[in-house]
Amino acid sequence: MTFVPCWGGWRLGASRCSAEDGMGEVPEQVITTPAAVALMERLEAKHGPLMFHQSGGCCDGSSPMCYPRGEFLVGDGDVLLAVLGKTPFYMSRSQFEYWKHTQLILDVVPGRGGMFSLENGEGVRFLIRSRVFRDEEITALRLAARI
């Protein structure tokens, strides 16, 4: 896997994304850390293709929930924020309204995973870190009709 610097974090893939060269580029709304990618690869080897849905609360708080692809049904009320490698990452439209000015960084920390999330029992859990987009990034997102 190749990681490139992208708007204050890291992006999985071979394409270029940097603040110096990409001020006109649309920033990624969800990026991953190398630890998150390693866990995703481990889970995919066990469970097949994956998907994420950012939980809006309830039982597991506001956690990124990892499921076998297709096991969690998404609908018109969900927004596809990113495809991380081949893994889609969704969030409810109502929650997205609160988070749309924020880049989500999918990371991994020691601990117990969400009750319904595939990493439960792995000794680690997915975690969302975030940062507020800069003004020029928000402009690029608006021009691309992403927010």
Coordinates of N, CA and C in Angstrom, one line a residue:
M1 N 0.8 -1.2 0.0 CA 0.0 0.0 0.0 C 0.9 1.2 0.0
T2 N 0.4 2.3 -0.7 CA 1.2 3.5 -0.8 C 0.4 4.6 -0.1
F3 N 1.0 5.4 0.7 CA 0.4 6.5 1.4 C 1.1 7.8 0.9
V4 N 0.2 8.8 0.7 CA 0.8 10.1 0.3 C 0.2 11.2 1.2
P5 N 1.0 12.2 1.5 CA 0.4 13.3 2.4 C -0.8 14.0 1.7
C6 N -1.8 14.2 2.5 CA -3.0 14.8 1.9 C -3.7 15.7 2.9
W7 N -3.6 17.0 2.7 CA -4.4 18.0 3.5 C -4.3 17.7 5.0
G8 N -3.1 17.6 5.5 CA -2.9 17.5 6.9 C -2.9 16.0 7.4
G9 N -3.1 15.1 6.6 CA -3.1 13.7 7.0 C -2.5 12.8 5.9
W10 N -2.9 11.6 5.8 CA -2.4 10.6 4.8 C -3.5 10.1 4.0
R11 N -3.2 9.8 2.7 CA -4.2 9.2 1.8 C -3.7 7.9 1.3
L12 N -4.5 6.9 1.2 CA -4.1 5.6 0.7 C -4.2 5.8 -0.9
G13 N -3.2 5.4 -1.6 CA -3.2 5.4 -3.0 C -2.0 6.0 -3.6
A14 N -1.9 5.9 -4.9 CA -0.7 6.4 -5.6 C -0.8 7.8 -6.1
S15 N -2.0 8.3 -6.1 CA -2.2 9.7 -6.6 C -1.6 10.7 -5.7
R16 N -1.3 11.9 -6.2 CA -0.7 12.9 -5.4 C -1.7 13.8 -4.8
C17 N -1.5 14.2 -3.6 CA -2.4 15.2 -2.9 C -1.7 15.9 -1.9
S18 N -1.3 17.2 -2.2 CA -0.6 17.9 -1.2 C -1.1 19.4 -1.2
A19 N -0.9 20.0 -0.1 CA -1.3 21.4 0.0 C -0.6 22.3 -0.9
E20 N 0.7 22.0 -1.1 CA 1.6 22.9 -2.0 C 1.1 22.8 -3.4
D21 N 0.8 21.6 -3.9 CA 0.5 21.4 -5.3 C -1.0 21.3 -5.6
G22 N -1.8 21.2 -4.5 CA -3.2 20.9 -4.8 C -4.2 21.8 -4.2
M23 N -3.9 23.1 -4.1 CA -4.8 24.1 -3.5 C -6.1 24.1 -4.2
G24 N -6.1 23.7 -5.5 CA -7.4 23.7 -6.3 C -8.1 22.3 -6.2
E25 N -7.4 21.3 -5.6 CA -8.0 20.0 -5.5 C -9.0 20.0 -4.4
V26 N -9.9 19.1 -4.6 CA -10.9 18.9 -3.5 C -10.3 18.0 -2.4
P27 N -10.3 18.4 -1.2 CA -9.7 17.5 -0.2 C -10.5 16.3 0.1
E28 N -9.9 15.3 0.6 CA -10.6 14.1 1.0 C -11.4 14.3 2.2
Q29 N -12.6 13.8 2.3 CA -13.4 14.0 3.5 C -13.1 13.0 4.6
V30 N -12.6 11.8 4.2 CA -12.2 10.8 5.1 C -10.8 10.3 4.6
I31 N -9.9 10.3 5.6 CA -8.5 9.7 5.3 C -8.2 8.6 6.3
T32 N -7.2 7.8 6.0 CA -6.9 6.7 6.9 C -5.4 6.9 7.4
T33 N -5.2 6.3 8.6 CA -3.8 6.2 9.0 C -3.3 4.8 8.6
P34 N -2.0 4.6 8.6 CA -1.5 3.3 8.2 C -2.0 2.2 9.2
A35 N -2.2 2.5 10.4 CA -2.7 1.5 11.4 C -4.1 1.1 11.0
A36 N -5.0 2.1 10.6 CA -6.3 1.7 10.1 C -6.3 0.8 8.9
V37 N -5.4 1.1 8.0 CA -5.4 0.3 6.8 C -4.9 -1.1 7.1
A38 N -4.0 -1.2 8.0 CA -3.5 -2.6 8.4 C -4.7 -3.4 9.0
L39 N -5.4 -2.7 9.9 CA -6.6 -3.4 10.5 C -7.7 -3.8 9.5
M40 N -7.9 -2.8 8.6 CA -8.9 -3.1 7.5 C -8.4 -4.3 6.7
E41 N -7.2 -4.4 6.4 CA -6.7 -5.6 5.6 C -6.8 -6.9 6.4
R42 N -6.6 -6.8 7.7 CA -6.7 -8.0 8.5 C -8.2 -8.5 8.6
L43 N -9.1 -7.5 8.7 CA -10.5 -7.8 8.8 C -11.1 -8.3 7.5
E44 N -10.6 -7.7 6.4 CA -11.0 -8.1 5.1 C -10.6 -9.5 4.8
A45 N -9.4 -9.9 5.2 CA -8.9 -11.3 5.0 C -9.8 -12.3 5.8
K46 N -10.4 -11.9 6.9 CA -11.3 -12.7 7.7 C -12.7 -12.7 7.2
H47 N -13.2 -11.5 6.8 CA -14.6 -11.4 6.6 C -15.0 -11.0 5.2
G48 N -14.1 -10.8 4.3 CA -14.4 -10.4 2.9 C -14.5 -8.9 2.8
P49 N -15.1 -8.3 1.7 CA -15.2 -6.9 1.5 C -15.9 -6.2 2.7
L50 N -15.4 -5.0 3.0 CA -15.9 -4.3 4.2 C -16.6 -3.0 3.8
M51 N -17.3 -2.4 4.8 CA -17.9 -1.1 4.6 C -17.9 -0.4 6.0
F52 N -17.9 0.9 6.1 CA -18.0 1.6 7.3 C -19.3 2.5 7.3
H53 N -19.8 2.6 8.5 CA -20.9 3.6 8.7 C -20.5 4.3 10.0
Q54 N -20.4 5.6 9.9 CA -20.1 6.4 11.1 C -21.3 6.5 12.0
S55 N -21.2 5.8 13.2 CA -22.4 5.8 14.1 C -22.7 7.2 14.6
G56 N -24.0 7.4 14.8 CA -24.4 8.7 15.3 C -24.7 8.7 16.7
G57 N -24.4 7.6 17.4 CA -24.7 7.6 18.9 C -25.2 6.2 19.2
C58 N -26.1 6.2 20.2 CA -26.8 5.0 20.6 C -25.8 4.1 21.4
C59 N -25.8 2.8 21.1 CA -25.1 1.8 21.9 C -23.6 2.0 21.9
D60 N -23.0 2.3 20.8 CA -21.6 2.4 20.7 C -21.1 3.9 20.6
G61 N -21.8 4.8 21.0 CA -21.4 6.2 20.9 C -21.3 6.6 19.4
S62 N -20.4 7.5 19.2 CA -20.2 8.0 17.8 C -18.9 7.4 17.3
S63 N -19.0 6.1 16.9 CA -17.8 5.4 16.5 C -17.9 5.0 15.0
P64 N -16.8 4.8 14.3 CA -16.8 4.3 13.0 C -17.1 2.8 13.1
M65 N -18.2 2.3 12.6 CA -18.6 0.9 12.7 C -18.2 0.2 11.4
C66 N -17.5 -0.9 11.5 CA -17.0 -1.7 10.3 C -17.9 -2.9 10.2
Y67 N -18.4 -3.2 9.0 CA -19.3 -4.3 8.8 C -18.8 -5.0 7.5
P68 N -19.2 -6.3 7.4 CA -19.1 -6.9 6.1 C -19.9 -6.1 5.1
R69 N -19.4 -5.9 3.9 CA -20.1 -5.0 3.0 C -21.5 -5.6 2.7
G70 N -22.5 -4.8 2.7 CA -23.9 -5.2 2.5 C -24.6 -5.6 3.7
E71 N -24.0 -5.8 4.8 CA -24.7 -6.3 6.0 C -25.4 -5.1 6.7
F72 N -24.9 -3.9 6.6 CA -25.6 -2.7 7.1 C -26.2 -2.1 5.9
L73 N -27.5 -1.9 5.9 CA -28.3 -1.3 4.8 C -28.2 0.2 4.8
V74 N -27.7 0.8 3.8 CA -27.7 2.2 3.6 C -28.9 2.6 2.7
G75 N -29.3 3.9 2.9 CA -30.4 4.3 2.0 C -30.2 5.8 1.7
D76 N -31.4 6.4 1.3 CA -31.4 7.8 0.9 C -30.9 8.8 2.0
G77 N -31.0 8.3 3.3 CA -30.6 9.1 4.4 C -29.2 9.0 4.8
D78 N -28.4 8.3 3.9 CA -26.9 8.2 4.2 C -26.2 8.8 3.0
V79 N -25.0 9.3 3.4 CA -24.1 10.0 2.5 C -22.8 9.1 2.3
L80 N -22.4 8.9 1.1 CA -21.1 8.2 0.9 C -20.0 9.3 0.9
L81 N -19.2 9.3 2.0 CA -18.2 10.3 2.1 C -16.9 10.0 1.4
A82 N -16.6 8.7 1.3 CA -15.3 8.3 0.8 C -15.3 6.8 0.4
V83 N -14.4 6.4 -0.4 CA -14.1 5.0 -0.6 C -12.6 4.9 -0.3
L84 N -12.3 4.2 0.8 CA -11.0 4.0 1.3 C -10.4 2.8 0.7
G85 N -9.6 2.9 -0.3 CA -9.1 1.8 -1.1 C -10.3 1.3 -1.8
K86 N -10.9 0.2 -1.4 CA -12.2 -0.3 -2.0 C -13.3 -0.3 -1.0
T87 N -13.1 0.3 0.1 CA -14.1 0.2 1.2 C -14.9 1.5 1.4
P88 N -16.2 1.4 1.1 CA -17.0 2.6 1.3 C -17.2 3.1 2.7
F89 N -17.3 4.4 2.9 CA -17.5 5.0 4.3 C -18.7 5.9 4.2
Y90 N -19.7 5.6 5.0 CA -21.0 6.3 5.0 C -21.2 7.0 6.3
M91 N -22.1 8.0 6.2 CA -22.6 8.7 7.4 C -24.0 9.1 7.1
S92 N -24.8 9.2 8.2 CA -26.2 9.7 8.0 C -26.2 11.1 7.5
R93 N -27.1 11.5 6.7 CA -27.2 12.8 6.1 C -27.3 13.9 7.2
S94 N -28.1 13.6 8.2 CA -28.3 14.5 9.3 C -27.1 14.7 10.1
Q95 N -26.3 13.7 10.4 CA -25.0 13.8 11.1 C -24.0 14.6 10.2
F96 N -24.0 14.3 8.9 CA -23.1 14.9 8.0 C -23.3 16.5 8.0
E97 N -24.5 16.9 8.2 CA -24.7 18.4 8.3 C -23.8 19.0 9.4
Y98 N -23.6 18.3 10.5 CA -22.8 18.8 11.6 C -21.3 18.6 11.3
W99 N -20.9 17.6 10.5 CA -19.5 17.3 10.3 C -19.0 17.7 9.0
K100 N -19.8 18.3 8.1 CA -19.3 18.5 6.7 C -18.1 19.5 6.6
H101 N -17.8 20.3 7.6 CA -16.7 21.2 7.5 C -15.5 20.6 8.2
T102 N -15.5 19.3 8.4 CA -14.5 18.5 9.1 C -14.0 17.4 8.3
Q103 N -12.6 17.2 8.3 CA -12.1 16.0 7.7 C -12.0 15.0 8.8
L104 N -12.5 13.8 8.4 CA -12.4 12.6 9.4 C -11.2 11.8 9.1
I105 N -10.5 11.4 10.1 CA -9.3 10.7 10.0 C -9.5 9.3 10.7
L106 N -9.6 8.3 10.0 CA -9.9 6.9 10.5 C -8.6 6.4 11.1
D107 N -8.6 6.1 12.4 CA -7.4 5.7 13.1 C -7.7 4.4 13.9
V108 N -6.7 3.9 14.6 CA -6.9 2.7 15.4 C -6.2 3.0 16.7
V109 N -6.8 2.6 17.8 CA -6.3 2.7 19.2 C -6.5 1.4 19.9
P110 N -5.7 1.2 21.0 CA -5.9 0.0 21.8 C -7.3 0.1 22.5
G111 N -8.0 -1.0 22.7 CA -9.2 -1.0 23.3 C -10.2 -2.0 22.7
R112 N -11.4 -1.9 23.2 CA -12.4 -2.8 22.7 C -13.2 -2.2 21.6
G113 N -13.4 -2.9 20.5 CA -14.2 -2.3 19.4 C -15.7 -2.2 19.7
G114 N -16.4 -1.5 18.9 CA -17.9 -1.4 19.0 C -18.5 -2.8 19.1
M115 N -19.6 -2.9 19.8 CA -20.3 -4.2 20.0 C -20.6 -4.8 18.7
F116 N -21.0 -4.1 17.7 CA -21.5 -4.6 16.4 C -20.4 -4.5 15.3
S117 N -19.3 -3.9 15.6 CA -18.2 -3.6 14.6 C -17.3 -4.8 14.6
L118 N -16.8 -5.1 13.4 CA -16.0 -6.3 13.1 C -14.7 -6.3 13.9
E119 N -14.1 -5.2 14.4 CA -12.9 -5.2 15.1 C -13.0 -5.6 16.5
N120 N -14.3 -5.8 17.0 CA -14.5 -6.2 18.4 C -13.8 -7.6 18.6
G121 N -13.0 -7.7 19.6 CA -12.3 -8.9 19.9 C -10.9 -8.9 19.4
E122 N -10.5 -7.8 18.7 CA -9.1 -7.7 18.1 C -8.2 -7.0 19.1
G123 N -8.7 -6.5 20.2 CA -7.8 -5.8 21.1 C -7.5 -4.3 20.7
V124 N -8.1 -3.9 19.6 CA -8.0 -2.5 19.1 C -9.4 -2.1 18.6
R125 N -9.5 -0.8 18.4 CA -10.8 -0.3 17.9 C -10.5 0.9 16.9
F126 N -11.4 1.0 16.0 CA -11.4 2.2 15.1 C -11.8 3.4 15.9
L127 N -11.2 4.5 15.5 CA -11.5 5.8 16.2 C -11.5 6.9 15.1
I128 N -12.3 7.8 15.2 CA -12.3 9.0 14.3 C -11.6 10.2 15.0
R129 N -10.6 10.7 14.4 CA -10.0 11.9 14.8 C -10.5 12.9 13.7
S130 N -10.4 14.2 14.0 CA -10.9 15.1 13.0 C -10.1 16.4 13.0
R131 N -10.3 17.2 12.0 CA -9.8 18.5 11.9 C -10.7 19.3 11.1
V132 N -10.8 20.6 11.4 CA -11.7 21.5 10.6 C -11.0 21.9 9.3
F133 N -11.7 21.8 8.2 CA -11.1 22.2 6.9 C -10.7 23.7 7.0
R134 N -9.7 24.0 6.3 CA -9.3 25.5 6.1 C -10.3 26.1 5.1
D135 N -10.3 27.4 5.1 CA -11.2 28.2 4.2 C -11.1 27.7 2.8
E136 N -9.9 27.6 2.3 CA -9.7 27.2 0.8 C -10.2 25.8 0.6
E137 N -10.1 24.9 1.6 CA -10.6 23.6 1.4 C -12.1 23.6 1.4
I138 N -12.7 24.4 2.2 CA -14.2 24.5 2.2 C -14.7 25.0 0.9
T139 N -14.0 26.0 0.4 CA -14.3 26.6 -0.9 C -14.3 25.5 -2.0
A140 N -13.2 24.7 -2.0 CA -13.0 23.6 -3.0 C -14.1 22.6 -2.8
L141 N -14.5 22.2 -1.6 CA -15.6 21.3 -1.4 C -16.9 21.8 -1.9
R142 N -17.2 23.1 -1.7 CA -18.4 23.7 -2.1 C -18.4 23.7 -3.7
L143 N -17.3 24.1 -4.3 CA -17.3 24.2 -5.8 C -17.5 22.8 -6.4
A144 N -17.1 21.8 -5.6 CA -17.3 20.4 -6.1 C -18.6 19.8 -5.7
A145 N -19.5 20.6 -5.1 CA -20.8 20.2 -4.6 C -20.7 19.0 -3.6
R146 N -19.6 19.0 -2.8 CA -19.5 18.0 -1.8 C -20.0 18.4 -0.4
I147 N -20.2 19.7 -0.2 CA -20.9 20.2 1.0 C -21.9 21.3 0.6

